[in-house]
mmCIF file of C-alpha atoms in Angstrom:
data_model
loop_
_atom_site.group_PDB
_atom_site.id
_atom_site.type_symbol
_atom_site.label_atom_id
_atom_site.label_comp_id
_atom_site.label_asym_id
_atom_site.label_seq_id
_atom_site.Cartn_x
_atom_site.Cartn_y
_atom_site.Cartn_z
ATOM 1 C CA MET Y 1 95.025 98.978 86.283
ATOM 2 C CA TYR Y 2 93.698 100.268 89.626
ATOM 3 C CA GLU Y 3 94.544 103.994 90.334
ATOM 4 C CA VAL Y 4 94.945 104.376 94.048
ATOM 5 C CA ALA Y 5 94.641 107.709 95.929
ATOM 6 C CA ILE Y 6 96.408 107.505 99.241
ATOM 7 C CA ILE Y 7 94.809 110.213 101.413
ATOM 8 C CA CYS Y 8 97.490 111.371 103.958
ATOM 9 C CA PRO Y 9 96.458 113.440 106.989
ATOM 10 C CA ASN Y 10 99.042 115.377 108.895
ATOM 11 C CA ASN Y 11 100.555 113.474 111.820
ATOM 12 C CA ALA Y 12 100.176 110.312 109.672
ATOM 13 C CA LEU Y 13 102.089 107.194 110.628
ATOM 14 C CA ALA Y 14 104.838 106.896 108.088
ATOM 15 C CA THR Y 15 104.329 103.077 107.887
ATOM 16 C CA GLY Y 16 100.770 103.672 107.064
ATOM 17 C CA ILE Y 17 101.845 105.383 103.878
ATOM 18 C CA THR Y 18 105.137 103.603 102.909
ATOM 19 C CA GLY Y 19 103.869 100.234 104.039
ATOM 20 C CA VAL Y 20 100.792 100.341 101.766
ATOM 21 C CA ILE Y 21 102.970 101.550 98.832
ATOM 22 C CA ASP Y 22 105.365 98.653 99.483
ATOM 23 C CA ILE Y 23 102.474 96.244 99.301
ATOM 24 C CA LEU Y 24 101.141 97.688 96.067
ATOM 25 C CA ASN Y 25 104.667 97.802 94.599
ATOM 26 C CA VAL Y 26 105.572 94.210 95.519
ATOM 27 C CA ALA Y 27 102.209 93.061 94.122
ATOM 28 C CA ASN Y 28 103.083 94.705 90.774
ATOM 29 C CA THR Y 29 106.503 93.115 90.815
ATOM 30 C CA LEU Y 30 105.185 89.618 91.546
ATOM 31 C CA ALA Y 31 102.537 89.897 88.976
ATOM 32 C CA GLY Y 32 105.006 91.065 86.339
ATOM 33 C CA LYS Y 33 102.878 94.033 85.319
ATOM 34 C CA GLN Y 34 101.562 97.244 86.842
ATOM 35 C CA ILE Y 35 98.273 96.356 88.382
ATOM 36 C CA PHE Y 36 98.343 99.341 90.739
ATOM 37 C CA SER Y 37 99.387 102.928 90.396
ATOM 38 C CA TRP Y 38 99.144 105.444 93.245
ATOM 39 C CA GLN Y 39 99.383 109.142 94.119
ATOM 40 C CA LEU Y 40 99.792 110.739 97.553
ATOM 41 C CA VAL Y 41 97.037 113.187 98.442
ATOM 42 C CA GLY Y 42 97.489 115.896 101.043
ATOM 43 C CA ILE Y 43 94.524 117.460 102.911
ATOM 44 C CA GLU Y 44 95.139 121.120 102.463
ATOM 45 C CA GLU Y 45 98.753 121.215 101.191
ATOM 46 C CA ARG Y 46 100.750 119.218 98.677
ATOM 47 C CA LYS Y 47 102.760 117.666 101.424
ATOM 48 C CA VAL Y 48 102.215 115.733 104.604
ATOM 49 C CA PHE Y 49 103.954 115.896 107.951
ATOM 50 C CA THR Y 50 104.214 112.386 109.502
ATOM 51 C CA SER Y 51 104.217 111.737 113.192
ATOM 52 C CA GLN Y 52 107.897 110.999 112.995
ATOM 53 C CA GLY Y 53 108.757 114.494 111.661
ATOM 54 C CA LEU Y 54 109.215 113.377 108.006
ATOM 55 C CA VAL Y 55 107.845 115.641 105.307
ATOM 56 C CA LEU Y 56 106.553 113.783 102.300
ATOM 57 C CA PRO Y 57 105.649 115.529 99.048
ATOM 58 C CA CYS Y 58 102.136 114.820 97.747
ATOM 59 C CA ASP Y 59 100.907 114.782 94.110
ATOM 60 C CA LYS Y 60 97.684 116.642 94.853
ATOM 61 C CA LYS Y 61 95.587 118.309 97.495
ATOM 62 C CA LEU Y 62 92.271 116.654 98.420
ATOM 63 C CA ALA Y 63 90.248 119.443 96.696
ATOM 64 C CA GLU Y 64 92.160 118.645 93.419
ATOM 65 C CA LEU Y 65 91.551 114.922 93.422
ATOM 66 C CA ASP Y 66 89.487 113.587 90.591
ATOM 67 C CA ARG Y 67 87.760 110.201 90.190
ATOM 68 C CA VAL Y 68 89.999 107.260 91.076
ATOM 69 C CA ASP Y 69 89.462 103.466 91.340
ATOM 70 C CA VAL Y 70 90.517 103.179 95.031
ATOM 71 C CA MET Y 71 90.435 105.790 97.837
ATOM 72 C CA LEU Y 72 92.752 104.652 100.593
ATOM 73 C CA TRP Y 73 92.676 106.737 103.873
ATOM 74 C CA VAL Y 74 95.707 106.434 106.049
ATOM 75 C CA GLY Y 75 95.531 106.864 109.792
ATOM 76 C CA SER Y 76 97.362 109.353 111.993
ATOM 77 C CA GLN Y 77 98.956 108.918 115.388
ATOM 78 C CA PHE Y 78 96.458 108.976 118.227
ATOM 79 C CA GLN Y 79 96.920 111.785 120.755
ATOM 80 C CA GLY Y 80 93.655 111.559 122.624
ATOM 81 C CA SER Y 81 90.023 111.749 121.801
ATOM 82 C CA GLN Y 82 89.723 115.532 121.879
ATOM 83 C CA SER Y 83 92.701 115.943 119.618
ATOM 84 C CA LEU Y 84 91.227 113.367 117.163
ATOM 85 C CA TRP Y 85 87.855 115.086 117.174
ATOM 86 C CA LYS Y 86 89.612 118.413 116.505
ATOM 87 C CA SER Y 87 91.465 116.859 113.616
ATOM 88 C CA CYS Y 88 88.084 115.650 112.175
ATOM 89 C CA GLN Y 89 86.871 119.249 111.769
ATOM 90 C CA ALA Y 90 89.512 119.845 108.982
ATOM 91 C CA TYR Y 91 87.525 117.472 106.768
ATOM 92 C CA LYS Y 92 84.120 119.276 107.046
ATOM 93 C CA PRO Y 93 84.798 121.686 104.224
ATOM 94 C CA PHE Y 94 85.363 118.732 101.997
ATOM 95 C CA LYS Y 95 82.327 116.709 102.872
ATOM 96 C CA ALA Y 96 80.530 116.908 99.541
ATOM 97 C CA HIS Y 97 83.710 116.244 97.572
ATOM 98 C CA ILE Y 98 84.589 113.266 99.786
ATOM 99 C CA VAL Y 99 81.151 111.680 99.362
ATOM 100 C CA GLN Y 100 81.208 112.284 95.613
ATOM 101 C CA LEU Y 101 84.675 110.604 95.281
ATOM 102 C CA SER Y 102 83.738 107.763 97.502
ATOM 103 C CA GLU Y 103 80.567 107.061 95.558
ATOM 104 C CA GLN Y 104 82.487 107.103 92.304
ATOM 105 C CA SER Y 105 85.331 104.981 93.474
ATOM 106 C CA GLU Y 106 85.284 101.122 93.036
ATOM 107 C CA HIS Y 107 86.769 100.598 96.537
ATOM 108 C CA VAL Y 108 86.998 102.797 99.633
ATOM 109 C CA ILE Y 109 89.598 101.815 102.307
ATOM 110 C CA ALA Y 110 90.159 103.374 105.683
ATOM 111 C CA THR Y 111 92.610 102.386 108.405
ATOM 112 C CA CYS Y 112 92.671 103.138 112.160
ATOM 113 C CA THR Y 113 91.932 106.773 113.052
ATOM 114 C CA ALA Y 114 91.284 107.542 109.245
ATOM 115 C CA VAL Y 115 87.844 105.819 109.670
ATOM 116 C CA SER Y 116 86.799 108.822 111.736
ATOM 117 C CA TYR Y 117 88.054 111.296 109.025
ATOM 118 C CA LEU Y 118 86.030 109.520 106.372
ATOM 119 C CA ALA Y 119 83.117 109.247 108.784
ATOM 120 C CA THR Y 120 83.002 113.056 109.171
ATOM 121 C CA SER Y 121 81.711 113.283 105.518
ATOM 122 C CA GLY Y 122 78.753 111.167 106.395
ATOM 123 C CA PHE Y 123 79.588 108.642 103.725
ATOM 124 C CA LEU Y 124 80.051 105.692 106.152
ATOM 125 C CA ASP Y 125 76.624 106.094 107.800
ATOM 126 C CA ASP Y 126 75.192 103.343 105.764
ATOM 127 C CA TYR Y 127 78.111 100.850 106.203
ATOM 128 C CA LYS Y 128 79.332 98.534 108.882
ATOM 129 C CA VAL Y 129 82.868 99.485 109.726
ATOM 130 C CA THR Y 130 85.779 98.473 112.154
ATOM 131 C CA SER Y 131 88.546 100.530 113.600
ATOM 132 C CA SER Y 132 91.119 100.283 116.381
ATOM 133 C CA TRP Y 133 89.804 98.716 119.531
ATOM 134 C CA TRP Y 134 90.893 101.652 121.708
ATOM 135 C CA LEU Y 135 88.696 104.051 119.757
ATOM 136 C CA LYS Y 136 85.478 102.395 120.967
ATOM 137 C CA SER Y 137 84.313 105.202 123.315
ATOM 138 C CA PHE Y 138 85.453 107.847 120.801
ATOM 139 C CA TYR Y 139 82.936 106.570 118.197
ATOM 140 C CA GLN Y 140 80.193 106.150 120.790
ATOM 141 C CA ARG Y 141 80.625 109.841 121.767
ATOM 142 C CA TYR Y 142 81.147 111.532 118.426
ATOM 143 C CA PHE Y 143 79.783 109.187 115.785
ATOM 144 C CA ALA Y 144 76.896 107.511 117.573
ATOM 145 C CA GLN Y 145 75.132 106.886 114.216
ATOM 146 C CA LEU Y 146 77.963 104.667 112.968
ATOM 147 C CA ASN Y 147 77.652 100.892 112.984
ATOM 148 C CA VAL Y 148 81.089 100.121 114.347
ATOM 149 C CA SER Y 149 82.499 96.815 115.441
ATOM 150 C CA GLN Y 150 85.919 97.224 116.811
ATOM 151 C CA GLU Y 151 86.555 93.549 117.447
ATOM 152 C CA LYS Y 152 87.323 92.782 113.730
ATOM 153 C CA ILE Y 153 90.889 92.980 112.499
ATOM 154 C CA PHE Y 154 89.448 94.278 109.199
ATOM 155 C CA LEU Y 155 85.956 94.350 107.900
ATOM 156 C CA ARG Y 156 84.414 94.537 104.429
ATOM 157 C CA ASP Y 157 80.943 95.858 103.778
ATOM 158 C CA GLY Y 158 80.205 96.154 100.105
ATOM 159 C CA LYS Y 159 82.927 98.320 98.594
ATOM 160 C CA VAL Y 160 84.064 99.699 101.875
ATOM 161 C CA LEU Y 161 87.024 97.983 103.624
ATOM 162 C CA THR Y 162 88.166 99.220 107.169
ATOM 163 C CA SER Y 163 90.734 98.031 109.598
ATOM 164 C CA GLY Y 164 92.363 98.594 112.986
ATOM 165 C CA ALA Y 165 95.907 99.932 113.530
ATOM 166 C CA ALA Y 166 99.377 99.012 112.205
ATOM 167 C CA GLN Y 167 99.635 95.344 111.547
ATOM 168 C CA CYS Y 168 95.831 95.217 110.926
ATOM 169 C CA TYR Y 169 96.075 97.059 107.734
ATOM 170 C CA PHE Y 170 98.881 94.870 106.413
ATOM 171 C CA SER Y 171 96.468 91.885 106.659
ATOM 172 C CA MET Y 172 93.725 94.024 105.255
ATOM 173 C CA MET Y 173 95.755 95.033 102.180
ATOM 174 C CA VAL Y 174 96.622 91.387 101.519
ATOM 175 C CA TYR Y 175 92.887 90.739 101.531
ATOM 176 C CA PHE Y 176 92.346 93.672 99.200
ATOM 177 C CA VAL Y 177 94.909 92.153 96.753
ATOM 178 C CA GLU Y 178 93.205 88.811 96.947
ATOM 179 C CA GLN Y 179 89.837 90.367 96.110
ATOM 180 C CA THR Y 180 91.130 92.437 93.242
ATOM 181 C CA CYS Y 181 93.939 90.146 91.832
ATOM 182 C CA GLY Y 182 93.193 86.590 93.115
ATOM 183 C CA ALA Y 183 94.272 84.317 95.928
ATOM 184 C CA ALA Y 184 97.444 83.094 94.217
ATOM 185 C CA LEU Y 185 98.986 86.585 94.055
ATOM 186 C CA ALA Y 186 97.895 87.421 97.650
ATOM 187 C CA ASP Y 187 99.441 84.189 98.956
ATOM 188 C CA GLU Y 188 102.630 84.981 97.167
ATOM 189 C CA LEU Y 189 102.707 88.489 98.457
ATOM 190 C CA SER Y 190 102.201 87.254 102.032
ATOM 191 C CA SER Y 191 105.097 84.950 101.679
ATOM 192 C CA TRP Y 192 107.487 87.499 100.192
ATOM 193 C CA LEU Y 193 106.742 90.182 102.731
ATOM 194 C CA ALA Y 194 106.223 87.673 105.596
ATOM 195 C CA ILE Y 195 102.908 89.115 106.554
ATOM 196 C CA PRO Y 196 101.311 86.945 109.217
ATOM 197 C CA GLN Y 197 97.668 85.954 109.073
ATOM 198 C CA LEU Y 198 96.343 87.711 112.084
ATOM 199 C CA LEU Y 199 93.514 86.501 114.200
ATOM 200 C CA THR Y 200 89.984 87.527 113.255
ATOM 201 C CA SER Y 201 89.575 89.583 116.397
ATOM 202 C CA GLN Y 202 91.402 92.516 117.959
ATOM 203 C CA GLN Y 203 90.244 91.264 121.534
ATOM 204 C CA SER Y 204 93.704 89.733 122.258
ATOM 205 C CA TYR Y 205 95.378 93.185 122.051
ATOM 206 C CA MET Y 206 92.937 94.981 124.467
ATOM 207 C CA GLN Y 207 94.451 96.635 127.565
ATOM 208 C CA ILE Y 208 92.454 98.413 130.255
ATOM 209 C CA GLY Y 209 94.705 101.525 130.208
ATOM 210 C CA ALA Y 210 93.091 102.597 126.900
ATOM 211 C CA PHE Y 211 89.619 102.552 128.587
ATOM 212 C CA GLU Y 212 90.711 105.157 131.140
ATOM 213 C CA MET Y 213 91.344 107.895 128.654
ATOM 214 C CA HIS Y 214 88.343 110.013 129.748
ATOM 215 C CA ARG Y 215 87.662 112.829 132.385
ATOM 216 C CA ASP Y 216 84.815 111.288 134.349
ATOM 217 C CA GLU Y 217 86.437 111.546 137.833
ATOM 218 C CA ARG Y 218 83.700 109.295 139.441
ATOM 219 C CA LEU Y 219 84.236 106.544 136.888
ATOM 220 C CA LEU Y 220 88.014 106.842 137.160
ATOM 221 C CA SER Y 221 87.790 106.368 140.866
ATOM 222 C CA LEU Y 222 85.555 103.294 140.307
ATOM 223 C CA GLN Y 223 87.988 101.835 137.802
ATOM 224 C CA ASN Y 224 90.826 102.324 140.258
ATOM 225 C CA TYR Y 225 88.660 100.592 142.917
ATOM 226 C CA ILE Y 226 88.116 97.674 140.638
ATOM 227 C CA LYS Y 227 91.788 97.213 139.874
ATOM 228 C CA LYS Y 228 92.620 97.195 143.660
ATOM 229 C CA ASN Y 229 89.824 94.733 144.477
ATOM 230 C CA LEU Y 230 89.873 92.119 141.716
ATOM 231 C CA SER Y 231 89.516 89.197 144.085
ATOM 232 C CA ASP Y 232 86.249 90.509 145.406
ATOM 233 C CA ALA Y 233 82.832 89.688 143.848
ATOM 234 C CA LEU Y 234 82.502 93.103 142.108
ATOM 235 C CA THR Y 235 78.860 92.657 141.178
ATOM 236 C CA LEU Y 236 77.029 95.415 139.238
ATOM 237 C CA ASP Y 237 75.128 96.236 142.450
ATOM 238 C CA THR Y 238 78.426 96.616 144.399
ATOM 239 C CA LEU Y 239 79.945 98.884 141.715
ATOM 240 C CA ALA Y 240 76.888 101.058 141.582
ATOM 241 C CA GLN Y 241 76.783 101.529 145.323
ATOM 242 C CA GLN Y 242 80.456 102.411 145.340
ATOM 243 C CA ILE Y 243 79.805 105.682 143.530
ATOM 244 C CA ASN Y 244 76.207 106.150 144.495
ATOM 245 C CA LEU Y 245 74.538 105.549 141.170
ATOM 246 C CA SER Y 246 71.669 103.235 140.036
ATOM 247 C CA GLU Y 247 72.726 100.175 138.081
ATOM 248 C CA ARG Y 248 71.052 101.466 134.925
ATOM 249 C CA THR Y 249 72.782 104.846 135.133
ATOM 250 C CA LEU Y 250 76.155 103.214 135.808
ATOM 251 C CA ILE Y 251 75.832 101.010 132.713
ATOM 252 C CA ARG Y 252 74.841 103.882 130.525
ATOM 253 C CA ARG Y 253 77.540 106.175 131.818
ATOM 254 C CA PHE Y 254 80.178 103.464 131.653
ATOM 255 C CA GLN Y 255 79.375 102.737 128.044
ATOM 256 C CA LYS Y 256 79.378 106.317 127.027
ATOM 257 C CA GLN Y 257 82.784 107.215 128.754
ATOM 258 C CA VAL Y 258 84.610 103.918 128.745
ATOM 259 C CA GLY Y 259 83.186 102.133 125.712
ATOM 260 C CA LEU Y 260 82.632 98.906 127.697
ATOM 261 C CA SER Y 261 80.054 97.746 130.199
ATOM 262 C CA PRO Y 262 81.129 97.561 133.816
ATOM 263 C CA THR Y 263 81.127 93.762 133.548
ATOM 264 C CA GLN Y 264 83.239 93.726 130.418
ATOM 265 C CA TYR Y 265 85.762 96.133 132.130
ATOM 266 C CA VAL Y 266 85.962 93.918 135.226
ATOM 267 C CA ARG Y 267 86.607 90.934 133.123
ATOM 268 C CA LEU Y 268 89.298 92.595 131.097
ATOM 269 C CA ALA Y 269 90.987 93.974 134.227
ATOM 270 C CA ARG Y 270 91.056 90.456 135.811
ATOM 271 C CA LEU Y 271 92.534 88.880 132.686
ATOM 272 C CA GLU Y 272 95.106 91.521 132.270
ATOM 273 C CA TYR Y 273 96.280 91.022 135.926
ATOM 274 C CA ALA Y 274 96.157 87.341 135.414
ATOM 275 C CA LYS Y 275 98.518 87.658 132.455
ATOM 276 C CA ARG Y 276 100.951 89.527 134.624
ATOM 277 C CA LEU Y 277 100.813 86.849 137.289
ATOM 278 C CA LEU Y 278 101.251 84.135 134.830
ATOM 279 C CA ARG Y 279 104.388 85.854 133.418
ATOM 280 C CA THR Y 280 106.058 86.944 136.535
ATOM 281 C CA THR Y 281 105.173 84.363 139.247
ATOM 282 C CA ARG Y 282 105.094 80.639 139.756
ATOM 283 C CA MET Y 283 101.592 80.646 141.067
ATOM 284 C CA SER Y 284 99.468 77.655 139.926
ATOM 285 C CA VAL Y 285 96.604 78.264 137.555
ATOM 286 C CA ASN Y 286 94.235 77.754 140.464
ATOM 287 C CA GLU Y 287 95.988 80.321 142.518
ATOM 288 C CA VAL Y 288 96.028 82.886 139.782
ATOM 289 C CA ALA Y 289 92.283 82.332 139.163
ATOM 290 C CA TRP Y 290 91.431 82.837 142.809
ATOM 291 C CA GLN Y 291 93.738 85.893 143.005
ATOM 292 C CA VAL Y 292 91.848 87.664 140.142
ATOM 293 C CA GLY Y 293 88.370 86.770 141.349
ATOM 294 C CA TYR Y 294 87.510 83.496 139.726
ATOM 295 C CA GLN Y 295 86.202 80.736 141.966
ATOM 296 C CA ASP Y 296 85.561 78.466 139.039
ATOM 297 C CA VAL Y 297 88.942 77.581 137.465
ATOM 298 C CA GLY Y 298 87.195 76.029 134.401
ATOM 299 C CA SER Y 299 85.470 79.296 133.714
ATOM 300 C CA PHE Y 300 88.726 81.188 134.146
ATOM 301 C CA LYS Y 301 90.360 78.974 131.535
ATOM 302 C CA ARG Y 302 87.558 79.371 128.968
ATOM 303 C CA VAL Y 303 87.354 83.161 129.365
ATOM 304 C CA PHE Y 304 91.143 83.487 129.074
ATOM 305 C CA LYS Y 305 91.157 81.379 125.816
ATOM 306 C CA ALA Y 306 88.218 83.345 124.309
ATOM 307 C CA GLN Y 307 89.964 86.657 125.018
ATOM 308 C CA TYR Y 308 93.513 85.794 123.917
ATOM 309 C CA GLY Y 309 93.067 82.975 121.460
ATOM 310 C CA LYS Y 310 95.328 80.600 123.332
ATOM 311 C CA THR Y 311 95.238 78.390 126.502
ATOM 312 C CA ILE Y 312 96.723 79.546 129.769
ATOM 313 C CA ILE Y 313 99.369 76.810 129.459
ATOM 314 C CA ALA Y 314 100.374 77.931 125.992
ATOM 315 C CA TYR Y 315 100.548 81.529 127.138
ATOM 316 C CA ARG Y 316 102.711 80.726 130.163
ATOM 317 C CA GLN Y 317 105.070 78.528 128.147
ATOM 318 C CA HIS Y 318 105.725 81.453 125.753
ATOM 319 C CA PHE Y 319 107.405 83.234 128.743
ATOM 320 C CA SER Y 320 109.178 80.192 130.334
#
């Protein structure tokens, strides 16, 4: 039997706690025996306040937790980078204990913002991890030493398993059940709970608004300029001149504050606007391409499919 410690931060998403328990419980039921047991672990109290205002009793506090088979860190609701960084400080007094528990555990799992809580201990420095796509700039700013790939829905590196937000960790937990209990039980679990097999990438969920959550006024003005001039060439040289920076400085500053390169941001802004036009107008694909700055329609179609995992025609049909 696997003993699972579900680490619950304050402001946790209730589904992150109850959803994980549901998956473990149904897996036990389908297996006809208790494969998993679990306990809820609070950080500083034997209770957790969820983001929805629920108060859930916990079995232990983090400092009281002994060796377990699985450490499972649940994410909290994101309220901005500065707020998340402040929340990370609550874990610093427990760094040595967290590292010891993680090293002793057979599996270490972290979802969404909880990746940053676990990272505060330094345990993740030697592992490749993923997290929610909209935390890209956060990790670059506060955890530059981490090897983070936010494109993956979930990512396994040795005994460490990490994932993005919400639906990502449902797919991740099915994968965990498959790794610990076999493919047959995982497939049955997916069927009973109707858990879809998600794409291997979070790219299709990206939206430019999440890359504007910073306080660099010059870059914000440039991002606003980009959105208003999508049909223009918008070369790196043009963008650098717009705010009087060298191309190299612009790239470095953009990566640090935004989490994308200027070119990646332009492409995402164009594709997001293209999606809106495809949903709300009767423009031809050629007209949409030109409206968002693509002169080569073939290139537009390829980039769209690479980002969203479906053709333009399939996307438009979904809204017709």
